[in-house]
Amino acid sequence: MNALSVKAIDFIRQPKQMLINGRWESAASGKLFPVTNPATGETIAHAAEGDKADVDKAVKAARAALESKVWAAMTPSDRGKLVWRIGDLILKYADELAELEALDNGKPVTVARSADVALAADIFHYMAGWATKLHGLTIPISISGGNFHSYTRLEPVGVVGQIIPWNFPLLMAAWKLAPALTTGCTVVLKVAEETPLSALRLGEIMLEAGLPDGVVNIITGFGETAGAALAAHPMVDKIAFTGSTDVGRLIVNAAAGNLKKVTLELGGKSPNIVLKDADLDVAIPGAANAIFFNHGQCCVAGSRLYVDHDIFDEVAEGVADIAKKIVLGSGLDPQTQMGPLVSDIQLNRVCGFLDSGFQEGAKALSGGKKREGAGYFVEPTVLVDTTPQMKVVREEIFGPVVVAMPFKDVDEKIIQQANDSIYGLAAGVWTRDVGKAHKIAHQLKAGTVWVNCYNVFDAALPFGGYKQSGWGREMGAAVLTHYTESKAITINIG
Ligand code: NAI
Ligand code: MG
């Protein structure tokens, strides 16, 4: 394993506190929980175990900040510059952030640097521009006998509770915080208990950028306690959640108390379709990347690979050959291509899916088991001989496991099969026929469709799910509607 930098060692040495009202604070209970390096299973740090009392304090700080002069009266231009500065500072501290991410989540440090950190900076830079471009409309109305001037204003939705997962800890924080700040909201962010480090470092960065006290508060702690308290808090106006579909449902129920606005970015079981005319030199590595990127711990993972019958063996074996060559190891080792899963819980979950697949008759062309020894490693796996009713075909595995299935000719059937899921987050299509590409893309029930590519994300593109993959969209202009209220003002001008 590569040695950690002095900066990272220094950051994890002290027990980590929470950011509340511009200050770093321990949990009211005084409790701490261990933070683990998933490549070794060792405890590397401790973080404050925030609970209901801490969430309440943070929400009150966010409420006060929402109405404070320093935030509410900040000009859009100054707010935009502040959001931009956060993006700049993320790039300034990119190496350190990537190192913390690799240590805490397990992903390769090179990937953390080029994907997670780079895209996190990008969303702040993109959203910064919107601060000065959020405006209402002047609307002619048709009431007879009067003379009215009507217009709309976009106002911040208010105090936003944000709950994020562990698969892209820094990037998920960035996707959530950047639109909230550009629209003038204030935030209580509850980070995932598995991976608190990079968001806490981002908290320091935001203070360095000049963020006023209380505008962003960061709580570390568990979902059932801190997360649930945030989702139910009566002073929170909106909750934005990314995580499992089951917890998404709990969030909706918790939000019912004060009918807070809800956006959800949930699970997926994304189909990836390879047509007979596809360029296989691109499609085979593309299909491997679609499932193995981030060790399959992606809500968009291309986990159902549908391949034309005539080229099925070539594609399935091609993906399996790539899988066999992937170098597993600690994320901090520059040679590593795939790190461990995030936790022993996820390791057991993924292995449980593999067992169920084999019991139901699936065969592995590659992988199929965990790697013995320390750390939570699973071998990249290609399963064949599966049927549509199997658990491994229907449920989100959230690990490096793809089910490959042949189909005959592109007709309604393959579209039906692709759409036969409770999820609808993403989908892929590989073909040289541009007409077919458009047609299939239009028929797929998914919030994102990639043609001859996969995992292409951009801050300007809306991202979210059909069906049980979620409510609303992240990023792009689309996310701003979820962080603003539109107010219609009508004046009788006589
Ligand atoms: P999870 O949905 O339990 O956790 C995500 C976040 O929600 C964490 O911050 C957690 O503390 C919080 N949370 C948990 N229970 C809560 C509650 N009752 N109220 C409020 N907040 C709560 O996901 P988990 O357990 O980490 O992973 C389980 C499965 O969920 C994965 O195997 C995967 O299938 C899916 N998942 C999907 C993600 C996505 O990006 N869509 C991300 C993470 C997990
Ligand atoms: Mg959970």
Coordinates of C-alpha atoms and ligand atoms in Angstrom, one line a residue:
M1 CA 0.0 0.0 0.0
N2 CA 1.2 3.5 -0.8
A3 CA 2.0 5.7 2.2
L4 CA -0.6 8.4 3.0
S5 CA 0.4 12.0 2.6
V6 CA 1.2 14.1 5.8
K7 CA -2.0 16.1 5.1
A8 CA -4.3 13.1 5.0
I9 CA -2.6 11.6 8.1
D10 CA -3.1 14.8 9.9
F11 CA -6.8 15.0 8.9
I12 CA -7.7 11.6 10.2
R13 CA -5.7 11.7 13.4
Q14 CA -8.1 13.7 15.5
P15 CA -11.7 12.5 16.1
K16 CA -13.8 14.1 13.4
Q17 CA -16.4 16.7 14.5
M18 CA -19.5 17.9 12.8
L19 CA -20.0 21.3 11.1
I20 CA -22.8 23.2 12.9
N21 CA -23.3 26.9 12.5
G22 CA -19.8 27.5 11.2
R23 CA -18.1 25.6 14.1
W24 CA -16.8 22.1 14.5
E25 CA -18.7 20.3 17.2
S26 CA -18.8 16.9 18.9
A27 CA -22.0 15.0 19.2
A28 CA -24.3 16.1 22.1
S29 CA -24.1 12.5 23.3
G30 CA -20.3 12.6 23.1
K31 CA -20.4 9.4 21.1
L32 CA -18.0 8.4 18.3
F33 CA -18.1 5.7 15.7
P34 CA -15.2 4.0 13.9
V35 CA -14.3 4.8 10.2
T36 CA -12.9 1.8 8.4
N37 CA -10.5 1.3 5.5
P38 CA -12.4 -1.3 3.4
A39 CA -9.1 -2.6 1.8
T40 CA -7.9 -3.9 5.2
G41 CA -10.9 -3.8 7.5
E42 CA -8.9 -1.6 9.9
T43 CA -10.2 1.4 11.8
I44 CA -8.5 4.5 10.5
A45 CA -10.4 7.3 12.2
H46 CA -13.4 8.1 14.4
A47 CA -16.3 10.4 13.7
A48 CA -19.0 12.0 15.8
E49 CA -22.1 10.0 16.1
G50 CA -24.7 12.7 15.5
D51 CA -28.2 12.1 16.6
K52 CA -31.6 13.8 16.8
A53 CA -30.3 16.5 19.2
D54 CA -27.5 17.4 16.8
V55 CA -29.8 17.4 13.8
D56 CA -32.2 19.7 15.6
K57 CA -29.3 22.1 16.4
A58 CA -28.1 22.0 12.8
V59 CA -31.6 22.6 11.4
K60 CA -32.1 25.6 13.7
A61 CA -28.7 27.0 12.5
A62 CA -29.8 26.5 8.9
R63 CA -33.1 28.2 9.6
A64 CA -31.4 31.2 11.2
A65 CA -28.9 31.4 8.3
L66 CA -31.7 31.3 5.7
E67 CA -33.1 34.5 7.1
S68 CA -29.8 36.2 8.0
K69 CA -28.8 39.3 6.2
V70 CA -25.4 37.9 5.2
W71 CA -27.0 35.1 3.2
A72 CA -30.5 36.2 2.2
A73 CA -29.3 39.7 1.1
M74 CA -26.1 38.4 -0.6
T75 CA -26.3 39.5 -4.3
P76 CA -26.7 36.8 -6.9
S77 CA -23.3 37.8 -8.3
D78 CA -21.6 37.4 -4.9
R79 CA -23.4 34.1 -4.3
G80 CA -22.3 32.9 -7.7
K81 CA -18.7 33.9 -7.0
L82 CA -18.7 32.0 -3.7
V83 CA -20.0 28.9 -5.3
W84 CA -17.3 29.2 -8.0
R85 CA -14.6 29.6 -5.3
I86 CA -15.7 26.3 -3.8
G87 CA -15.1 24.6 -7.1
D88 CA -11.7 26.2 -7.4
L89 CA -10.7 25.1 -3.9
I90 CA -11.8 21.5 -4.6
L91 CA -9.3 21.5 -7.5
K92 CA -6.6 23.1 -5.3
Y93 CA -7.0 20.3 -2.8
A94 CA -7.8 17.6 -5.4
D95 CA -4.9 15.2 -4.4
E96 CA -5.8 15.3 -0.8
L97 CA -9.5 14.8 -1.4
A98 CA -8.8 11.9 -3.8
E99 CA -6.6 10.3 -1.1
L100 CA -9.3 10.6 1.6
E101 CA -11.8 9.1 -0.9
A102 CA -9.6 6.1 -1.7
L103 CA -8.9 5.5 1.9
D104 CA -12.5 5.7 3.1
N105 CA -14.4 4.3 0.2
G106 CA -11.8 1.9 -1.3
K107 CA -11.9 3.2 -4.9
P108 CA -8.6 3.7 -6.8
V109 CA -7.0 7.1 -6.0
T110 CA -6.5 7.7 -9.7
V111 CA -10.3 7.2 -10.4
A112 CA -11.1 9.4 -7.4
R113 CA -8.9 12.2 -8.7
S114 CA -10.0 12.0 -12.4
A115 CA -13.8 11.3 -11.8
D116 CA -15.1 12.0 -8.3
V117 CA -13.0 15.1 -7.5
A118 CA -13.0 16.6 -11.0
L119 CA -16.8 16.2 -11.4
A120 CA -17.3 17.6 -7.9
A121 CA -15.5 20.8 -8.8
D122 CA -17.4 20.9 -12.1
I123 CA -20.8 21.0 -10.6
F124 CA -19.9 23.9 -8.4
H125 CA -18.5 25.8 -11.4
Y126 CA -21.5 24.9 -13.5
M127 CA -24.0 25.9 -10.8
A128 CA -22.2 29.2 -10.0
G129 CA -23.4 30.6 -13.3
W130 CA -27.0 29.9 -12.5
A131 CA -27.0 32.3 -9.5
T132 CA -27.3 35.3 -11.7
K133 CA -29.7 33.7 -14.2
L134 CA -32.6 32.5 -12.0
H135 CA -35.5 34.8 -12.8
G136 CA -39.3 34.8 -13.2
L137 CA -41.6 35.9 -16.0
T138 CA -43.8 38.8 -16.7
I139 CA -47.2 37.2 -17.6
P140 CA -50.2 38.9 -19.3
I141 CA -53.4 37.8 -17.7
S142 CA -57.0 37.8 -19.0
I143 CA -59.2 39.0 -16.2
S144 CA -61.7 41.3 -17.8
G145 CA -62.5 44.7 -16.4
G146 CA -59.2 45.1 -14.6
N147 CA -55.7 46.2 -15.2
F148 CA -53.2 44.0 -13.6
H149 CA -49.4 43.5 -13.7
S150 CA -48.5 39.9 -13.0
Y151 CA -45.0 38.5 -12.6
T152 CA -43.3 35.5 -11.0
R153 CA -40.2 35.3 -8.7
L154 CA -38.1 32.3 -8.0
E155 CA -37.3 32.1 -4.3
P156 CA -35.2 29.6 -2.4
V157 CA -37.3 26.6 -1.2
G158 CA -35.8 27.1 2.3
V159 CA -34.0 24.8 4.6
V160 CA -33.0 21.6 2.8
G161 CA -32.1 18.3 4.4
Q162 CA -29.8 16.2 2.2
I163 CA -29.0 12.6 2.8
I164 CA -26.3 10.9 0.7
P165 CA -24.7 7.5 0.2
W166 CA -21.2 6.1 0.3
N167 CA -20.5 5.1 -3.3
F168 CA -19.4 8.6 -4.4
P169 CA -19.1 10.4 -1.1
L170 CA -17.6 13.7 -2.3
L171 CA -19.4 13.8 -5.6
M172 CA -22.9 13.1 -4.0
A173 CA -22.2 15.9 -1.5
A174 CA -21.3 18.3 -4.4
W175 CA -24.4 17.3 -6.5
K176 CA -26.6 18.1 -3.6
L177 CA -24.8 21.2 -2.2
A178 CA -24.1 23.2 -5.4
P179 CA -27.7 23.7 -6.5
A180 CA -28.8 24.4 -3.0
L181 CA -26.2 27.2 -2.6
T182 CA -26.7 28.8 -6.0
T183 CA -30.5 29.1 -5.3
G184 CA -29.9 30.7 -1.8
C185 CA -31.1 27.7 0.3
T186 CA -29.5 26.6 3.5
V187 CA -28.6 23.0 4.2
V188 CA -28.2 20.2 6.7
L189 CA -26.2 17.5 5.0
K190 CA -26.2 13.9 6.5
V191 CA -23.3 12.0 5.1
A192 CA -23.2 8.2 4.9
E193 CA -21.8 6.5 8.0
E194 CA -19.5 4.4 5.9
T195 CA -17.7 7.4 4.3
P196 CA -17.7 10.6 6.3
L197 CA -14.2 11.9 5.6
S198 CA -14.3 13.8 2.3
A199 CA -17.5 15.7 3.0
L200 CA -16.0 16.9 6.3
R201 CA -12.9 18.1 4.4
L202 CA -15.3 19.8 1.9
G203 CA -16.9 21.5 4.9
E204 CA -13.5 23.1 5.8
I205 CA -13.1 24.1 2.1
M206 CA -16.5 25.8 2.1
L207 CA -15.6 27.8 5.2
E208 CA -12.3 28.8 3.5
A209 CA -14.2 29.9 0.5
G210 CA -16.2 32.3 2.7
L211 CA -19.5 30.5 3.3
P212 CA -21.4 32.3 6.0
D213 CA -22.0 30.4 9.3
G214 CA -25.0 28.0 9.3
V215 CA -25.5 28.0 5.5
V216 CA -24.2 24.4 5.3
N217 CA -24.2 22.1 8.3
I218 CA -22.7 18.6 8.1
I219 CA -23.9 15.8 10.3
T220 CA -22.1 12.4 10.6
G221 CA -24.1 9.6 12.1
F222 CA -26.4 6.7 11.3
G223 CA -29.4 6.6 9.0
E224 CA -32.0 5.2 11.4
T225 CA -31.2 7.9 14.0
A226 CA -29.6 11.1 12.4
G227 CA -31.0 10.5 8.9
A228 CA -34.5 9.7 10.1
A229 CA -34.5 12.8 12.4
L230 CA -33.6 15.0 9.5
A231 CA -36.3 13.5 7.2
A232 CA -39.0 14.0 9.8
H233 CA -37.9 17.5 11.1
P234 CA -40.8 20.0 10.9
M235 CA -38.5 22.9 10.2
V236 CA -37.0 21.3 7.1
D237 CA -38.7 22.5 3.9
K238 CA -37.3 19.9 1.5
I239 CA -35.5 16.6 1.6
A240 CA -33.2 15.4 -1.1
F241 CA -32.1 11.8 -0.8
T242 CA -29.8 9.4 -2.7
G243 CA -29.7 5.8 -1.6
S244 CA -31.7 2.6 -1.6
T245 CA -35.3 2.4 -2.8
D246 CA -36.4 0.9 0.6
V247 CA -35.0 3.9 2.5
G248 CA -36.5 6.2 -0.2
R249 CA -39.9 5.0 0.8
L250 CA -39.2 5.7 4.5
I251 CA -38.1 9.2 3.5
V252 CA -41.4 9.8 1.8
N253 CA -43.3 8.6 4.9
A254 CA -41.2 10.7 7.2
A255 CA -41.7 13.8 5.0
A256 CA -45.5 13.5 5.2
G257 CA -45.6 15.2 8.6
N258 CA -45.1 18.7 7.3
L259 CA -45.4 17.7 3.6
K260 CA -41.9 18.8 2.9
K261 CA -40.8 18.6 -0.8
V262 CA -39.0 15.4 -1.7
T263 CA -36.6 14.4 -4.4
L264 CA -35.2 10.9 -4.5
E265 CA -32.4 9.3 -6.5
L266 CA -32.7 5.6 -5.9
G267 CA -31.6 2.2 -7.2
G268 CA -31.3 0.8 -10.6
K269 CA -31.0 -2.4 -12.7
S270 CA -30.0 -0.8 -15.9
P271 CA -30.2 -2.8 -19.2
N272 CA -27.3 -2.5 -21.6
I273 CA -28.2 -3.7 -25.1
V274 CA -25.6 -4.8 -27.7
L275 CA -27.0 -5.1 -31.3
K276 CA -25.5 -7.3 -34.0
D277 CA -24.1 -4.4 -35.9
A278 CA -22.3 -2.9 -32.9
D279 CA -18.6 -2.1 -33.1
L280 CA -17.5 -4.8 -30.7
D281 CA -14.0 -3.2 -30.2
V282 CA -15.9 -0.4 -28.4
A283 CA -19.0 -2.3 -27.1
I284 CA -17.1 -5.0 -25.2
P285 CA -14.9 -2.7 -23.1
G286 CA -17.9 -0.4 -22.9
A287 CA -20.0 -3.2 -21.4
A288 CA -17.2 -4.0 -19.0
N289 CA -16.9 -0.4 -17.9
A290 CA -20.7 -0.1 -17.5
I291 CA -20.7 -2.8 -14.8
F292 CA -17.2 -2.7 -13.3
F293 CA -16.8 1.0 -12.8
N294 CA -16.7 1.8 -9.1
H295 CA -16.8 -2.0 -8.5
G296 CA -20.4 -2.0 -9.6
Q297 CA -21.4 0.2 -6.7
C298 CA -23.2 2.6 -9.1
C299 CA -26.9 3.3 -9.2
V300 CA -26.6 3.3 -13.0
A301 CA -24.5 0.1 -13.3
G302 CA -25.2 -1.7 -16.6
S303 CA -26.0 -4.9 -14.7
R304 CA -28.3 -6.6 -17.3
L305 CA -26.3 -7.1 -20.5
Y306 CA -28.6 -8.1 -23.4
V307 CA -26.6 -9.3 -26.4
D308 CA -27.8 -10.3 -29.9
H309 CA -27.8 -14.1 -30.1
D310 CA -25.3 -14.2 -33.0
I311 CA -22.5 -12.3 -31.1
F312 CA -23.5 -13.4 -27.6
D313 CA -20.5 -15.7 -26.9
E314 CA -18.0 -13.2 -28.3
V315 CA -19.3 -10.4 -26.2
A316 CA -19.9 -12.4 -22.9
E317 CA -16.5 -14.0 -23.1
G318 CA -14.9 -10.7 -24.1
V319 CA -16.3 -9.0 -21.0
A320 CA -15.3 -12.0 -18.9
D321 CA -11.7 -11.8 -20.3
I322 CA -11.5 -8.1 -19.3
A323 CA -12.9 -9.1 -15.8
K324 CA -10.2 -11.7 -15.3
K325 CA -7.4 -9.2 -16.0
I326 CA -8.7 -6.5 -13.6
V327 CA -6.1 -5.9 -10.9
L328 CA -7.7 -5.9 -7.4
G329 CA -6.0 -4.1 -4.5
S330 CA -6.0 -1.2 -2.1
G331 CA -7.3 2.1 -3.7
L332 CA -4.1 3.8 -2.5
D333 CA -1.9 1.5 -4.6
P334 CA -1.5 3.2 -8.1
Q335 CA -1.5 -0.2 -9.7
T336 CA -5.0 -1.0 -8.5
Q337 CA -7.8 -1.1 -11.1
M338 CA -10.6 -2.2 -8.7
G339 CA -10.7 -1.7 -5.0
P340 CA -12.8 -3.5 -2.3
L341 CA -16.5 -3.1 -1.7
V342 CA -17.2 -0.4 0.8
S343 CA -18.1 -2.6 3.9
D344 CA -18.4 -6.1 5.2
I345 CA -22.2 -5.6 4.9
Q346 CA -22.0 -4.9 1.2
L347 CA -19.5 -7.8 0.8
N348 CA -22.0 -10.2 2.4
R349 CA -24.9 -8.8 0.4
V350 CA -23.1 -9.2 -2.9
C351 CA -21.9 -12.8 -2.0
G352 CA -25.5 -13.6 -1.0
F353 CA -26.7 -12.6 -4.5
L354 CA -23.9 -14.8 -6.1
D355 CA -25.0 -17.8 -4.0
S356 CA -28.7 -17.3 -5.0
G357 CA -27.7 -17.0 -8.7
F358 CA -25.7 -20.3 -8.5
Q359 CA -28.5 -22.0 -6.6
E360 CA -31.0 -21.0 -9.4
G361 CA -28.7 -22.3 -12.1
A362 CA -26.5 -19.4 -13.2
K363 CA -22.9 -20.0 -14.3
A364 CA -19.9 -17.7 -13.9
L365 CA -17.7 -17.0 -16.9
S366 CA -15.4 -15.0 -14.6
G367 CA -15.1 -14.4 -10.9
G368 CA -18.1 -15.6 -8.8
K369 CA -16.6 -15.3 -5.3
K370 CA -15.0 -13.1 -2.8
R371 CA -11.2 -12.8 -2.6
E372 CA -9.8 -14.6 0.4
G373 CA -7.7 -12.5 2.9
A374 CA -8.2 -9.1 4.4
G375 CA -10.5 -6.5 2.9
Y376 CA -13.9 -6.7 1.3
F377 CA -13.0 -7.8 -2.2
V378 CA -15.3 -9.5 -4.8
E379 CA -13.9 -10.8 -8.1
P380 CA -15.5 -9.1 -11.1
T381 CA -18.1 -11.6 -12.3
V382 CA -20.0 -12.3 -15.5
L383 CA -23.0 -14.6 -15.0
V384 CA -24.7 -16.5 -17.9
D385 CA -27.5 -19.1 -18.1
T386 CA -29.8 -16.8 -16.2
T387 CA -33.6 -16.5 -16.6
P388 CA -35.7 -13.4 -16.3
Q389 CA -37.3 -14.4 -13.0
M390 CA -34.0 -15.0 -11.1
K391 CA -33.2 -12.7 -8.2
V392 CA -29.8 -11.8 -9.8
V393 CA -31.7 -10.5 -12.9
R394 CA -34.4 -8.6 -11.0
E395 CA -32.7 -7.1 -8.0
E396 CA -30.0 -4.4 -7.6
I397 CA -26.8 -6.2 -6.6
F398 CA -24.6 -3.1 -6.3
G399 CA -21.4 -5.0 -6.8
P400 CA -19.2 -6.1 -9.8
V401 CA -21.7 -8.7 -11.1
V402 CA -23.3 -8.6 -14.5
V403 CA -25.9 -11.0 -15.9
A404 CA -25.4 -11.5 -19.7
M405 CA -28.5 -12.7 -21.7
P406 CA -28.9 -13.4 -25.4
F407 CA -31.8 -12.1 -27.5
K408 CA -32.9 -12.7 -31.1
D409 CA -33.5 -9.7 -33.4
V410 CA -34.4 -6.3 -32.3
D411 CA -38.1 -6.3 -31.9
E412 CA -40.7 -5.3 -29.2
K413 CA -39.5 -8.2 -27.1
I414 CA -36.0 -6.9 -26.3
I415 CA -37.4 -3.5 -25.4
Q416 CA -40.1 -5.2 -23.2
Q417 CA -37.4 -7.2 -21.5
A418 CA -35.2 -4.2 -21.0
N419 CA -38.2 -2.3 -19.5
D420 CA -39.3 -5.2 -17.4
S421 CA -37.9 -3.8 -14.1
I422 CA -39.3 -1.8 -11.2
Y423 CA -36.3 0.6 -11.9
G424 CA -35.7 3.0 -14.7
L425 CA -32.5 4.9 -14.0
A426 CA -30.3 4.4 -17.0
A427 CA -29.8 2.2 -20.1
G428 CA -27.2 1.6 -22.8
V429 CA -27.4 0.8 -26.5
W430 CA -24.5 -0.3 -28.8
T431 CA -25.2 -0.1 -32.6
R432 CA -23.9 1.5 -35.8
D433 CA -27.4 2.1 -37.0
V434 CA -28.4 5.6 -36.0
G435 CA -32.1 5.1 -36.7
K436 CA -32.3 2.1 -34.5
A437 CA -30.3 3.9 -31.8
H438 CA -32.8 6.8 -31.7
K439 CA -35.8 4.4 -31.8
I440 CA -34.6 2.2 -29.0
A441 CA -33.5 5.2 -26.9
H442 CA -37.1 6.7 -27.2
Q443 CA -38.7 3.4 -26.1
L444 CA -36.5 2.7 -23.1
K445 CA -38.1 3.7 -19.8
A446 CA -35.0 5.3 -18.2
G447 CA -33.9 8.8 -17.2
T448 CA -30.6 8.5 -19.0
V449 CA -29.8 6.5 -22.2
W450 CA -26.3 6.2 -23.5
V451 CA -25.6 5.2 -27.1
N452 CA -22.1 3.7 -27.9
C453 CA -20.9 5.0 -24.5
Y454 CA -21.7 4.5 -20.8
N455 CA -21.2 6.4 -17.6
V456 CA -20.9 9.8 -19.3
F457 CA -22.0 12.4 -16.8
D458 CA -22.0 16.2 -17.1
A459 CA -23.2 18.9 -14.7
A460 CA -25.3 20.3 -17.5
L461 CA -27.4 17.1 -18.1
P462 CA -30.4 16.3 -15.9
F463 CA -30.0 13.0 -14.1
G464 CA -32.7 10.9 -12.4
G465 CA -35.1 8.0 -12.7
Y466 CA -38.3 6.7 -14.1
K467 CA -40.5 4.4 -11.9
Q468 CA -39.0 3.3 -8.6
S469 CA -35.6 4.8 -9.4
G470 CA -36.7 8.2 -8.0
W471 CA -38.5 11.5 -8.1
G472 CA -37.1 14.6 -9.7
R473 CA -33.7 15.3 -11.4
E474 CA -30.2 16.1 -10.2
M475 CA -27.9 18.5 -12.1
G476 CA -28.6 20.7 -15.2
A477 CA -31.2 23.4 -15.2
A478 CA -33.8 20.7 -14.1
V479 CA -32.5 20.5 -10.5
L480 CA -33.1 24.2 -9.9
T481 CA -36.9 23.7 -10.1
H482 CA -36.6 21.4 -7.0
Y483 CA -34.7 24.1 -5.0
T484 CA -36.9 27.1 -5.8
E485 CA -40.5 28.1 -5.2
S486 CA -42.2 30.1 -7.9
K487 CA -44.2 33.0 -6.5
A488 CA -46.9 34.7 -8.7
I489 CA -47.4 38.4 -7.8
T490 CA -50.4 40.3 -9.2
I491 CA -50.7 44.1 -8.8
N492 CA -53.9 46.0 -9.6
I493 CA -52.5 49.0 -11.4
G494 CA -55.9 50.6 -11.8
Ligands
NAI1 P1 -29.2 3.3 2.4 O1 -30.3 3.8 1.6 O2 -29.5 2.6 3.7 O3 -28.2 4.5 2.8 C1 -28.1 5.7 2.1 C2 -28.2 6.9 3.1 O4 -29.4 6.9 3.7 C3 -27.1 6.9 4.2 O5 -26.7 8.2 4.5 C4 -27.9 6.3 5.4 O6 -27.3 6.7 6.6 C5 -29.2 6.9 5.2 N1 -30.4 6.2 5.8 C6 -30.5 4.9 6.1 N2 -31.6 4.7 6.7 C7 -32.3 5.8 6.8 C8 -33.5 6.2 7.4 N3 -34.3 5.3 7.9 N4 -33.9 7.5 7.3 C9 -33.1 8.4 6.8 N5 -31.9 8.1 6.2 C10 -31.5 6.9 6.3 O7 -28.2 2.3 1.6 P2 -27.2 1.3 2.1 O8 -27.7 0.5 3.3 O9 -25.9 2.0 2.3 O10 -27.0 0.3 0.9 C11 -28.0 -0.7 0.6 C12 -28.3 -0.8 -0.8 O11 -28.9 0.4 -1.3 C13 -27.1 -1.0 -1.7 O12 -26.7 -2.3 -1.8 C14 -27.7 -0.5 -3.0 O13 -28.4 -1.5 -3.6 C15 -28.6 0.7 -2.6 N6 -27.9 2.0 -2.7 C16 -28.1 2.8 -3.8 C17 -27.4 3.9 -4.0 C18 -27.7 4.8 -5.2 O14 -26.8 5.5 -5.6 N7 -28.9 4.9 -5.7 C19 -26.4 4.4 -3.1 C20 -26.2 3.5 -1.9 C21 -26.9 2.3 -1.8
MG2 MG -29.1 0.9 4.9

